[in-house]
mmCIF file of C-alpha atoms (C1' of nucleotides) in Angstrom:
data_model
loop_
_atom_site.group_PDB
_atom_site.id
_atom_site.type_symbol
_atom_site.label_atom_id
_atom_site.label_comp_id
_atom_site.label_asym_id
_atom_site.label_seq_id
_atom_site.Cartn_x
_atom_site.Cartn_y
_atom_site.Cartn_z
ATOM 1 C CA UNK A 135 28.442 -13.145 10.001
ATOM 2 C CA UNK A 136 26.089 -13.775 12.888
ATOM 3 C CA UNK A 137 22.856 -15.652 12.077
ATOM 4 C CA UNK A 138 20.557 -12.997 13.542
ATOM 5 C CA UNK A 139 22.416 -10.269 11.699
ATOM 6 C CA UNK A 140 22.208 -12.061 8.364
ATOM 7 C CA UNK A 141 18.487 -12.595 8.890
ATOM 8 C CA UNK A 142 18.142 -8.880 9.550
ATOM 9 C CA UNK A 143 20.041 -8.098 6.380
ATOM 10 C CA UNK A 144 17.852 -10.418 4.372
ATOM 11 C CA UNK A 145 14.803 -8.717 5.882
ATOM 12 C CA UNK A 146 16.201 -5.350 4.795
ATOM 13 C CA UNK A 147 16.783 -6.594 1.271
ATOM 14 C CA UNK A 148 13.290 -8.054 1.066
ATOM 15 C CA UNK A 149 11.707 -4.833 2.285
ATOM 16 C CA UNK A 150 13.680 -2.818 -0.276
ATOM 17 C CA UNK A 151 12.560 -5.190 -3.010
ATOM 18 C CA UNK A 152 8.963 -4.989 -1.810
ATOM 19 C CA UNK A 153 9.030 -1.227 -1.997
ATOM 20 C CA UNK A 154 10.631 -1.268 -5.410
ATOM 21 C CA UNK A 155 8.141 -3.749 -6.827
ATOM 22 C CA UNK A 156 5.270 -1.727 -5.443
ATOM 23 C CA UNK A 157 6.515 1.410 -7.182
ATOM 24 C CA UNK A 158 7.255 -0.458 -10.407
ATOM 25 C CA UNK A 159 3.779 -1.956 -10.400
ATOM 26 C CA UNK A 160 2.174 1.438 -10.055
ATOM 27 C CA UNK A 161 4.361 2.715 -12.890
ATOM 28 C CA UNK A 162 3.453 0.074 -15.436
ATOM 29 C CA UNK A 163 -0.220 0.070 -14.497
ATOM 30 C CA UNK A 164 -0.594 3.850 -14.742
ATOM 31 C CA UNK A 165 -0.820 4.009 -18.568
ATOM 32 C CA UNK A 166 -3.480 1.297 -18.457
ATOM 33 C CA UNK A 167 -5.626 3.318 -16.068
ATOM 34 C CA UNK A 168 -5.754 0.396 -13.650
ATOM 35 C CA UNK A 169 -4.723 0.493 -10.024
ATOM 36 C CA UNK A 170 -2.727 -2.293 -8.374
ATOM 37 C CA UNK A 171 -5.692 -3.444 -6.288
ATOM 38 C CA UNK A 172 -7.899 -3.607 -9.367
ATOM 39 C CA UNK A 173 -5.208 -5.523 -11.198
ATOM 40 C CA UNK A 174 -5.127 -8.128 -8.406
ATOM 41 C CA UNK A 175 -8.873 -8.476 -8.508
ATOM 42 C CA UNK A 176 -8.897 -8.911 -12.274
ATOM 43 C CA UNK A 177 -6.306 -11.658 -11.996
ATOM 44 C CA UNK A 178 -8.264 -13.498 -9.332
ATOM 45 C CA UNK A 179 -11.407 -13.258 -11.417
ATOM 46 C CA UNK A 180 -9.595 -14.542 -14.493
ATOM 47 C CA UNK A 181 -8.033 -17.470 -12.635
ATOM 48 C CA UNK A 182 -11.410 -18.841 -11.600
ATOM 49 C CA UNK A 183 -13.507 -21.277 -13.601
ATOM 50 C CA UNK A 184 -16.866 -19.890 -12.522
ATOM 51 C CA UNK A 185 -17.810 -16.327 -11.560
ATOM 52 C CA UNK A 186 -16.807 -15.743 -7.929
ATOM 53 C CA UNK A 187 -18.915 -14.268 -5.152
ATOM 54 C CA UNK A 188 -17.843 -11.034 -3.499
ATOM 55 C CA UNK A 189 -17.004 -12.937 -0.331
ATOM 56 C CA UNK A 190 -14.805 -15.381 -2.285
ATOM 57 C CA UNK A 191 -12.946 -12.493 -3.838
ATOM 58 C CA UNK A 192 -12.349 -11.006 -0.407
ATOM 59 C CA UNK A 193 -10.978 -14.279 0.866
ATOM 60 C CA UNK A 194 -8.657 -14.777 -2.099
ATOM 61 C CA UNK A 195 -7.458 -11.177 -2.039
ATOM 62 C CA UNK A 196 -7.025 -11.358 1.730
ATOM 63 C CA UNK A 197 -9.091 -8.243 2.369
ATOM 64 C CA UNK A 198 -12.417 -7.609 4.078
ATOM 65 C CA UNK A 199 -15.508 -7.922 1.848
ATOM 66 C CA UNK A 200 -16.171 -4.191 2.081
ATOM 67 C CA UNK A 201 -12.923 -3.513 0.206
ATOM 68 C CA UNK A 202 -14.088 -5.719 -2.663
ATOM 69 C CA UNK A 203 -17.252 -3.660 -3.060
ATOM 70 C CA UNK A 204 -15.182 -0.547 -3.755
ATOM 71 C CA UNK A 205 -12.913 -2.316 -6.224
ATOM 72 C CA UNK A 206 -15.776 -3.915 -8.149
ATOM 73 C CA UNK A 207 -17.563 -0.552 -8.201
ATOM 74 C CA UNK A 208 -14.531 0.943 -9.922
ATOM 75 C CA UNK A 209 -13.987 -1.892 -12.367
ATOM 76 C CA UNK A 210 -17.677 -2.006 -13.216
ATOM 77 C CA UNK A 211 -17.698 1.725 -13.931
ATOM 78 C CA UNK A 212 -14.823 1.116 -16.349
ATOM 79 C CA UNK A 213 -16.775 -1.712 -17.975
ATOM 80 C CA UNK A 214 -14.184 -4.372 -17.155
ATOM 81 C CA UNK A 215 -16.352 -6.563 -14.944
ATOM 82 C CA UNK A 216 -20.053 -7.165 -14.435
ATOM 83 C CA UNK A 217 -22.097 -7.984 -11.327
ATOM 84 C CA UNK A 218 -24.485 -10.858 -11.960
ATOM 85 C CA UNK A 219 -27.096 -12.130 -9.508
ATOM 86 C CA UNK A 220 -27.004 -15.727 -8.364
ATOM 87 C CA UNK A 221 -30.326 -17.493 -9.098
ATOM 88 C CA UNK A 222 -29.747 -20.013 -6.321
ATOM 89 C CA UNK A 223 -29.101 -17.483 -3.556
ATOM 90 C CA UNK A 224 -30.444 -13.986 -3.751
ATOM 91 C CA UNK A 225 -27.903 -12.625 -1.279
ATOM 92 C CA UNK A 226 -25.067 -13.523 -3.597
ATOM 93 C CA UNK A 227 -23.520 -11.412 -6.327
ATOM 94 C CA UNK A 228 -21.089 -12.971 -8.746
ATOM 95 C CA UNK A 229 -18.452 -11.031 -10.621
ATOM 96 C CA UNK A 230 -17.482 -11.874 -14.168
ATOM 97 C CA UNK A 231 -15.176 -10.369 -16.778
ATOM 98 C CA UNK A 232 -16.609 -8.470 -19.716
ATOM 99 C CA UNK A 233 -15.032 -8.663 -23.170
ATOM 100 C CA UNK A 234 -13.365 -5.342 -22.413
ATOM 101 C CA UNK A 235 -12.113 -6.827 -19.172
ATOM 102 C CA UNK A 236 -10.476 -9.708 -21.017
ATOM 103 C CA UNK A 237 -8.732 -7.246 -23.342
ATOM 104 C CA UNK A 238 -7.533 -5.198 -20.404
ATOM 105 C CA UNK A 239 -6.249 -8.335 -18.722
ATOM 106 C CA UNK A 240 -4.153 -9.219 -21.743
ATOM 107 C CA UNK A 241 -2.643 -5.730 -21.925
ATOM 108 C CA UNK A 242 -2.014 -5.968 -18.216
ATOM 109 C CA UNK A 243 -0.183 -9.255 -18.537
ATOM 110 C CA UNK A 244 1.973 -7.883 -21.343
ATOM 111 C CA UNK A 245 2.858 -4.794 -19.353
ATOM 112 C CA UNK A 246 3.679 -6.850 -16.289
ATOM 113 C CA UNK A 247 5.931 -9.128 -18.257
ATOM 114 C CA UNK A 248 7.760 -6.190 -19.799
ATOM 115 C CA UNK A 249 8.258 -4.635 -16.377
ATOM 116 C CA UNK A 250 9.478 -7.959 -14.990
ATOM 117 C CA UNK A 251 11.885 -8.343 -17.885
ATOM 118 C CA UNK A 252 13.321 -4.936 -17.027
ATOM 119 C CA UNK A 253 13.593 -5.695 -13.329
ATOM 120 C CA UNK A 254 15.133 -9.122 -13.883
ATOM 121 C CA UNK A 255 17.659 -7.898 -16.432
ATOM 122 C CA UNK A 256 20.629 -8.354 -14.049
ATOM 123 C CA UNK A 257 19.867 -12.071 -13.688
ATOM 124 C CA UNK A 258 20.844 -14.811 -16.125
ATOM 125 C CA UNK A 259 18.546 -17.716 -17.010
ATOM 126 C CA UNK A 260 19.903 -20.074 -14.338
ATOM 127 C CA UNK A 261 19.677 -17.362 -11.686
ATOM 128 C CA UNK A 262 16.057 -16.741 -12.621
ATOM 129 C CA UNK A 263 15.325 -20.390 -12.238
ATOM 130 C CA UNK A 264 17.003 -20.365 -8.819
ATOM 131 C CA UNK A 265 14.937 -17.369 -7.799
ATOM 132 C CA UNK A 266 11.747 -19.049 -8.943
ATOM 133 C CA UNK A 267 12.515 -22.106 -6.828
ATOM 134 C CA UNK A 268 13.302 -20.033 -3.764
ATOM 135 C CA UNK A 269 10.093 -18.038 -4.135
ATOM 136 C CA UNK A 270 8.110 -21.239 -4.542
ATOM 137 C CA UNK A 271 9.679 -22.598 -1.353
ATOM 138 C CA UNK A 272 8.749 -19.424 0.484
ATOM 139 C CA UNK A 273 5.176 -19.575 -0.745
ATOM 140 C CA UNK A 274 3.669 -22.386 1.273
ATOM 141 C CA UNK A 275 0.103 -21.428 0.385
ATOM 142 C CA UNK A 276 -0.353 -20.807 -3.339
ATOM 143 C CA UNK A 277 -4.146 -20.793 -2.989
ATOM 144 C CA UNK A 278 -4.210 -17.031 -2.689
ATOM 145 C CA UNK A 279 -3.705 -16.018 -6.263
ATOM 146 C CA UNK A 280 -3.370 -12.288 -5.732
ATOM 147 C CA UNK B 197 8.663 -23.618 -20.743
ATOM 148 C CA UNK B 198 8.653 -20.560 -22.937
ATOM 149 C CA UNK B 199 10.910 -17.679 -21.840
ATOM 150 C CA UNK B 200 8.127 -15.082 -21.842
ATOM 151 C CA UNK B 201 5.880 -17.394 -19.883
ATOM 152 C CA UNK B 202 8.497 -18.120 -17.256
ATOM 153 C CA UNK B 203 9.134 -14.386 -16.882
ATOM 154 C CA UNK B 204 5.430 -13.901 -16.367
ATOM 155 C CA UNK B 205 5.383 -16.605 -13.731
ATOM 156 C CA UNK B 206 8.300 -15.023 -11.910
ATOM 157 C CA UNK B 207 6.473 -11.712 -12.029
ATOM 158 C CA UNK B 208 3.439 -13.384 -10.479
ATOM 159 C CA UNK B 209 5.526 -14.917 -7.726
ATOM 160 C CA UNK B 210 7.243 -11.628 -7.014
ATOM 161 C CA UNK B 211 3.940 -9.776 -6.795
ATOM 162 C CA UNK B 212 2.543 -12.379 -4.423
ATOM 163 C CA UNK B 213 5.633 -12.057 -2.255
ATOM 164 C CA UNK B 214 5.374 -8.268 -2.324
ATOM 165 C CA UNK B 215 1.819 -8.412 -1.127
ATOM 166 C CA UNK B 216 2.643 -10.906 1.563
ATOM 167 C CA UNK B 217 5.586 -8.915 2.862
ATOM 168 C CA UNK B 218 3.482 -5.782 2.942
ATOM 169 C CA UNK B 219 0.850 -7.487 5.075
ATOM 170 C CA UNK B 220 3.477 -9.073 7.331
ATOM 171 C CA UNK B 221 5.165 -5.725 7.828
ATOM 172 C CA UNK B 222 1.935 -4.109 8.916
ATOM 173 C CA UNK B 223 1.334 -6.994 11.308
ATOM 174 C CA UNK B 224 4.609 -6.820 13.154
ATOM 175 C CA UNK B 225 4.644 -3.025 13.284
ATOM 176 C CA UNK B 226 1.124 -2.761 14.681
ATOM 177 C CA UNK B 227 2.009 -3.590 18.319
ATOM 178 C CA UNK B 228 4.792 -0.996 18.137
ATOM 179 C CA UNK B 229 2.369 1.741 17.090
ATOM 180 C CA UNK B 230 4.507 2.544 14.062
ATOM 181 C CA UNK B 231 3.326 2.555 10.473
ATOM 182 C CA UNK B 232 5.414 1.071 7.649
ATOM 183 C CA UNK B 233 6.144 4.509 6.185
ATOM 184 C CA UNK B 234 7.320 5.784 9.560
ATOM 185 C CA UNK B 235 9.471 2.697 9.963
ATOM 186 C CA UNK B 236 11.166 3.406 6.643
ATOM 187 C CA UNK B 237 11.816 6.992 7.616
ATOM 188 C CA UNK B 238 13.284 5.968 10.967
ATOM 189 C CA UNK B 239 15.637 3.572 9.235
ATOM 190 C CA UNK B 240 16.816 6.182 6.764
ATOM 191 C CA UNK B 241 17.402 8.631 9.604
ATOM 192 C CA UNK B 242 19.331 6.031 11.594
ATOM 193 C CA UNK B 243 21.507 5.058 8.613
ATOM 194 C CA UNK B 244 22.801 8.591 8.142
ATOM 195 C CA UNK B 245 25.861 10.053 9.853
ATOM 196 C CA UNK B 246 24.492 13.562 10.143
ATOM 197 C CA UNK B 247 20.885 14.741 10.536
ATOM 198 C CA UNK B 248 19.244 14.786 7.101
ATOM 199 C CA UNK B 249 17.222 17.572 5.515
ATOM 200 C CA UNK B 250 13.563 16.994 4.657
ATOM 201 C CA UNK B 251 14.438 17.076 0.975
ATOM 202 C CA UNK B 252 17.156 14.425 1.482
ATOM 203 C CA UNK B 253 14.683 12.194 3.244
ATOM 204 C CA UNK B 254 12.261 12.595 0.366
ATOM 205 C CA UNK B 255 14.928 11.617 -2.115
ATOM 206 C CA UNK B 256 16.069 8.561 -0.157
ATOM 207 C CA UNK B 257 12.502 7.426 0.499
ATOM 208 C CA UNK B 258 11.594 8.070 -3.120
ATOM 209 C CA UNK B 259 8.581 10.216 -2.251
ATOM 210 C CA UNK B 260 7.731 13.877 -2.750
ATOM 211 C CA UNK B 261 8.871 16.239 0.033
ATOM 212 C CA UNK B 262 5.292 16.839 1.038
ATOM 213 C CA UNK B 263 4.957 13.222 2.136
ATOM 214 C CA UNK B 264 7.964 13.587 4.430
ATOM 215 C CA UNK B 265 6.343 16.518 6.226
ATOM 216 C CA UNK B 266 3.401 14.329 7.231
ATOM 217 C CA UNK B 267 5.606 11.467 8.383
ATOM 218 C CA UNK B 268 7.894 13.688 10.443
ATOM 219 C CA UNK B 269 4.832 15.385 11.939
ATOM 220 C CA UNK B 270 3.653 12.004 13.157
ATOM 221 C CA UNK B 271 7.001 10.802 14.433
ATOM 222 C CA UNK B 272 7.627 14.109 16.168
ATOM 223 C CA UNK B 273 4.248 13.922 17.903
ATOM 224 C CA UNK B 274 5.277 10.481 19.174
ATOM 225 C CA UNK B 275 8.592 11.934 20.387
ATOM 226 C CA UNK B 276 10.705 9.670 18.178
ATOM 227 C CA UNK B 277 12.380 12.370 16.074
ATOM 228 C CA UNK B 278 13.092 16.070 16.438
ATOM 229 C CA UNK B 279 13.187 18.891 13.887
ATOM 230 C CA UNK B 280 16.323 21.022 14.269
ATOM 231 C CA UNK B 281 17.058 24.216 12.317
ATOM 232 C CA UNK B 282 20.181 24.431 10.200
ATOM 233 C CA UNK B 283 22.336 27.421 11.237
ATOM 234 C CA UNK B 284 23.964 27.598 7.799
ATOM 235 C CA UNK B 285 20.715 27.760 5.814
ATOM 236 C CA UNK B 286 17.555 29.019 7.366
ATOM 237 C CA UNK B 287 15.324 27.290 4.827
ATOM 238 C CA UNK B 288 16.592 23.905 5.953
ATOM 239 C CA UNK B 289 15.194 21.668 8.677
ATOM 240 C CA UNK B 290 17.155 18.666 9.792
ATOM 241 C CA UNK B 291 15.608 15.594 11.366
ATOM 242 C CA UNK B 292 17.328 13.676 14.140
ATOM 243 C CA UNK B 293 16.430 10.740 16.356
ATOM 244 C CA UNK B 294 15.535 11.311 19.987
ATOM 245 C CA UNK B 295 16.569 8.859 22.708
ATOM 246 C CA UNK B 296 13.025 7.444 22.521
ATOM 247 C CA UNK B 297 13.469 7.132 18.781
ATOM 248 C CA UNK B 298 16.618 5.062 19.225
ATOM 249 C CA UNK B 299 14.761 2.756 21.595
ATOM 250 C CA UNK B 300 11.878 2.400 19.164
ATOM 251 C CA UNK B 301 14.321 1.633 16.372
ATOM 252 C CA UNK B 302 15.841 -1.198 18.363
ATOM 253 C CA UNK B 303 12.442 -2.736 19.121
ATOM 254 C CA UNK B 304 11.589 -2.304 15.473
ATOM 255 C CA UNK B 305 14.706 -4.156 14.348
ATOM 256 C CA UNK B 306 13.983 -6.997 16.744
ATOM 257 C CA UNK B 307 10.397 -7.300 15.534
ATOM 258 C CA UNK B 308 11.489 -7.237 11.918
ATOM 259 C CA UNK B 309 14.039 -9.931 12.496
ATOM 260 C CA UNK B 310 11.489 -12.129 14.253
ATOM 261 C CA UNK B 311 9.044 -11.654 11.390
ATOM 262 C CA UNK B 312 11.769 -12.436 8.856
ATOM 263 C CA UNK B 313 12.728 -15.550 10.775
ATOM 264 C CA UNK B 314 9.144 -16.704 10.546
ATOM 265 C CA UNK B 315 8.850 -15.926 6.852
ATOM 266 C CA UNK B 316 12.160 -17.535 5.979
ATOM 267 C CA UNK B 317 11.491 -20.688 8.003
ATOM 268 C CA UNK B 318 11.068 -22.875 4.884
ATOM 269 C CA UNK B 319 14.608 -22.003 3.707
ATOM 270 C CA UNK B 320 17.807 -23.608 4.918
ATOM 271 C CA UNK B 321 21.025 -21.644 5.540
ATOM 272 C CA UNK B 322 22.452 -22.206 2.075
ATOM 273 C CA UNK B 323 19.163 -21.254 0.447
ATOM 274 C CA UNK B 324 19.077 -18.039 2.455
ATOM 275 C CA UNK B 325 22.551 -17.214 1.267
ATOM 276 C CA UNK B 326 21.475 -17.871 -2.325
ATOM 277 C CA UNK B 327 18.463 -15.617 -1.863
ATOM 278 C CA UNK B 328 20.643 -12.871 -0.414
ATOM 279 C CA UNK B 329 22.942 -13.020 -3.427
ATOM 280 C CA UNK B 330 20.074 -12.928 -5.903
ATOM 281 C CA UNK B 331 18.491 -9.960 -4.134
ATOM 282 C CA UNK B 332 21.815 -8.166 -4.114
ATOM 283 C CA UNK B 333 22.147 -8.771 -7.848
ATOM 284 C CA UNK B 334 18.674 -7.377 -8.423
ATOM 285 C CA UNK B 335 19.395 -4.290 -6.355
ATOM 286 C CA UNK B 336 21.661 -2.294 -8.593
ATOM 287 C CA UNK B 337 21.251 0.911 -6.586
ATOM 288 C CA UNK B 338 21.698 0.305 -2.861
ATOM 289 C CA UNK B 339 21.804 4.064 -2.175
ATOM 290 C CA UNK B 340 18.127 4.168 -1.387
ATOM 291 C CA UNK B 341 18.076 2.676 2.044
ATOM 292 C CA UNK B 342 14.334 2.464 2.501
ATOM 293 C "C1'" DG C 285 -45.699 -21.857 10.351
ATOM 294 C "C1'" DC C 286 -42.196 -18.826 13.177
ATOM 295 C "C1'" DC C 287 -38.263 -17.432 15.804
ATOM 296 C "C1'" DT C 288 -33.467 -17.197 16.012
ATOM 297 C "C1'" DC C 289 -29.087 -17.035 14.044
ATOM 298 C "C1'" DA C 290 -25.634 -16.956 10.304
ATOM 299 C "C1'" DT C 291 -24.349 -15.178 5.759
ATOM 300 C "C1'" DT C 292 -23.904 -11.707 2.227
ATOM 301 C "C1'" DG C 293 -23.238 -7.363 0.444
ATOM 302 C "C1'" DT C 294 -22.984 -2.537 1.260
ATOM 303 C "C1'" DG C 295 -23.543 2.519 3.475
ATOM 304 C "C1'" DA C 296 -20.912 5.579 6.575
ATOM 305 C "C1'" DG C 297 -16.869 6.928 8.570
ATOM 306 C "C1'" DT C 298 -11.613 6.529 9.558
ATOM 307 C "C1'" DA C 299 -6.585 5.875 8.871
ATOM 308 C "C1'" DT C 300 -2.488 5.411 6.004
ATOM 309 C "C1'" DA C 301 0.156 6.506 1.978
ATOM 310 C "C1'" DG C 302 0.988 9.279 -1.439
ATOM 311 C "C1'" DG C 303 0.307 12.796 -5.074
ATOM 312 C "C1'" DT C 304 -0.415 18.046 -7.140
ATOM 313 C "C1'" DA C 305 -0.658 22.906 -6.894
ATOM 314 C "C1'" DA C 306 0.245 27.164 -4.716
ATOM 315 C "C1'" DC C 307 3.011 29.813 -1.685
ATOM 316 C "C1'" DA C 308 6.188 32.152 1.661
ATOM 317 C "C1'" DA C 309 10.795 32.317 3.120
ATOM 318 C "C1'" DT C 310 15.220 32.154 1.881
ATOM 319 C "C1'" DG C 311 19.457 31.822 -0.793
ATOM 320 C "C1'" DA C 312 22.130 32.357 -5.231
ATOM 321 C "C1'" DA C 313 23.455 34.526 -9.584
ATOM 322 C "C1'" DC C 314 23.488 37.872 -12.918
ATOM 323 C "C1'" DG D 48 19.101 44.387 -6.593
ATOM 324 C "C1'" DT D 49 16.106 42.002 -9.460
ATOM 325 C "C1'" DT D 50 15.322 37.477 -10.966
ATOM 326 C "C1'" DC D 51 15.402 32.680 -10.320
ATOM 327 C "C1'" DA D 52 16.016 28.263 -7.681
ATOM 328 C "C1'" DT D 53 15.497 25.785 -3.320
ATOM 329 C "C1'" DT D 54 13.091 24.413 0.887
ATOM 330 C "C1'" DG D 55 9.373 23.316 3.558
ATOM 331 C "C1'" DT D 56 4.583 23.555 4.194
ATOM 332 C "C1'" DT D 57 -0.759 24.669 3.680
ATOM 333 C "C1'" DA D 58 -4.677 22.834 1.277
ATOM 334 C "C1'" DC D 59 -6.773 19.389 -1.258
ATOM 335 C "C1'" DC D 60 -7.332 14.831 -3.893
ATOM 336 C "C1'" DT D 61 -6.828 9.689 -4.755
ATOM 337 C "C1'" DA D 62 -6.170 4.792 -3.535
ATOM 338 C "C1'" DT D 63 -6.283 1.139 -0.235
ATOM 339 C "C1'" DA D 64 -8.220 -1.041 3.384
ATOM 340 C "C1'" DC D 65 -10.164 -0.998 7.974
ATOM 341 C "C1'" DT D 66 -14.427 -1.039 11.550
ATOM 342 C "C1'" DC D 67 -19.173 -0.676 12.566
ATOM 343 C "C1'" DA D 68 -23.909 -0.902 11.495
ATOM 344 C "C1'" DC D 69 -27.573 -2.662 8.845
ATOM 345 C "C1'" DA D 70 -30.883 -4.678 5.535
ATOM 346 C "C1'" DA D 71 -31.837 -8.651 2.952
ATOM 347 C "C1'" DT D 72 -31.757 -13.293 2.762
ATOM 348 C "C1'" DG D 73 -31.154 -18.184 3.946
ATOM 349 C "C1'" DA D 74 -31.003 -22.207 7.361
ATOM 350 C "C1'" DG D 75 -32.333 -24.798 11.494
ATOM 351 C "C1'" DG D 76 -35.017 -25.823 15.579
ATOM 352 C "C1'" DC D 77 -39.429 -26.219 17.351
#
DNA sequence: GCCTCATTGTGAGTATAGGTAACAATGAAC
DNA sequence: GTTCATTGTTACCTATACTCACAATGAGGC
């Protein structure tokens, strides 16, 4: 098979997988009442030592700051996160998890793992390890934790 | 490493990849004036022998028929596809590519391949083959061509 | 001090993607 | 020939993320 053609095929497979993962994610998040974008934000918040600023969240989620405002509005209305002012800089708002938010995050992780287990069922342990290595090689910049 | 934990890590990696591919897809489609959803529809149309019905498109794209109406509206306004009535069943509308649509599809394939080449740069030929096999194993149902 | 400029978050509006509910036109089955 | 299923669409809603504009605040030069 021609190199260009095989690259095209790989692109097709990746796009199909992307689509499938997107649908699966929506499925397993639905019962939790959390949207995929909120789920990403919660994970970024939980991965950080200190409460992040809105602008940091935007950078790590790779979206414009305005998008973060909407997401935090939603999560705050659900009681999962809290906006706290920064004493050192009155422009800044920091976002931290509430106790409810930590609970939700745990349920979210469990649901994600169950969904992944289902998706990965066709692969044996050594194939999963292979896949993990390939994905790590593809991901040159692991700083974005979304 | 614990089995559940490694599954969770794989899930994380897959979600990051999903996100990244989604952004990359939007990037390379932008100059073509085609949205990702339109691109999927064009590919499904092009993969079929005969012109498909709206309801077939919905099934292959895994969306509700109503979503197909909007997409075909857009593509038709761009002159890339054409709605044709079905003589055998007057409820049915079939969607076929125009000559412009075939051109667009070719540019789209080229752009996708270039983007894939960029994304896959960190992988050598044998790693790409491995990845292709793993993705094929994951994709139990290749009937959905979106 | 004060003037300018950069940073930070958000209101207002838009586009894309998709979903539900209701419906008219048509075909199929009894 | 009446009832029921299929097909596409009108009308509306949600989620995601964008641009633009703007007010509040901080930082630097003078």
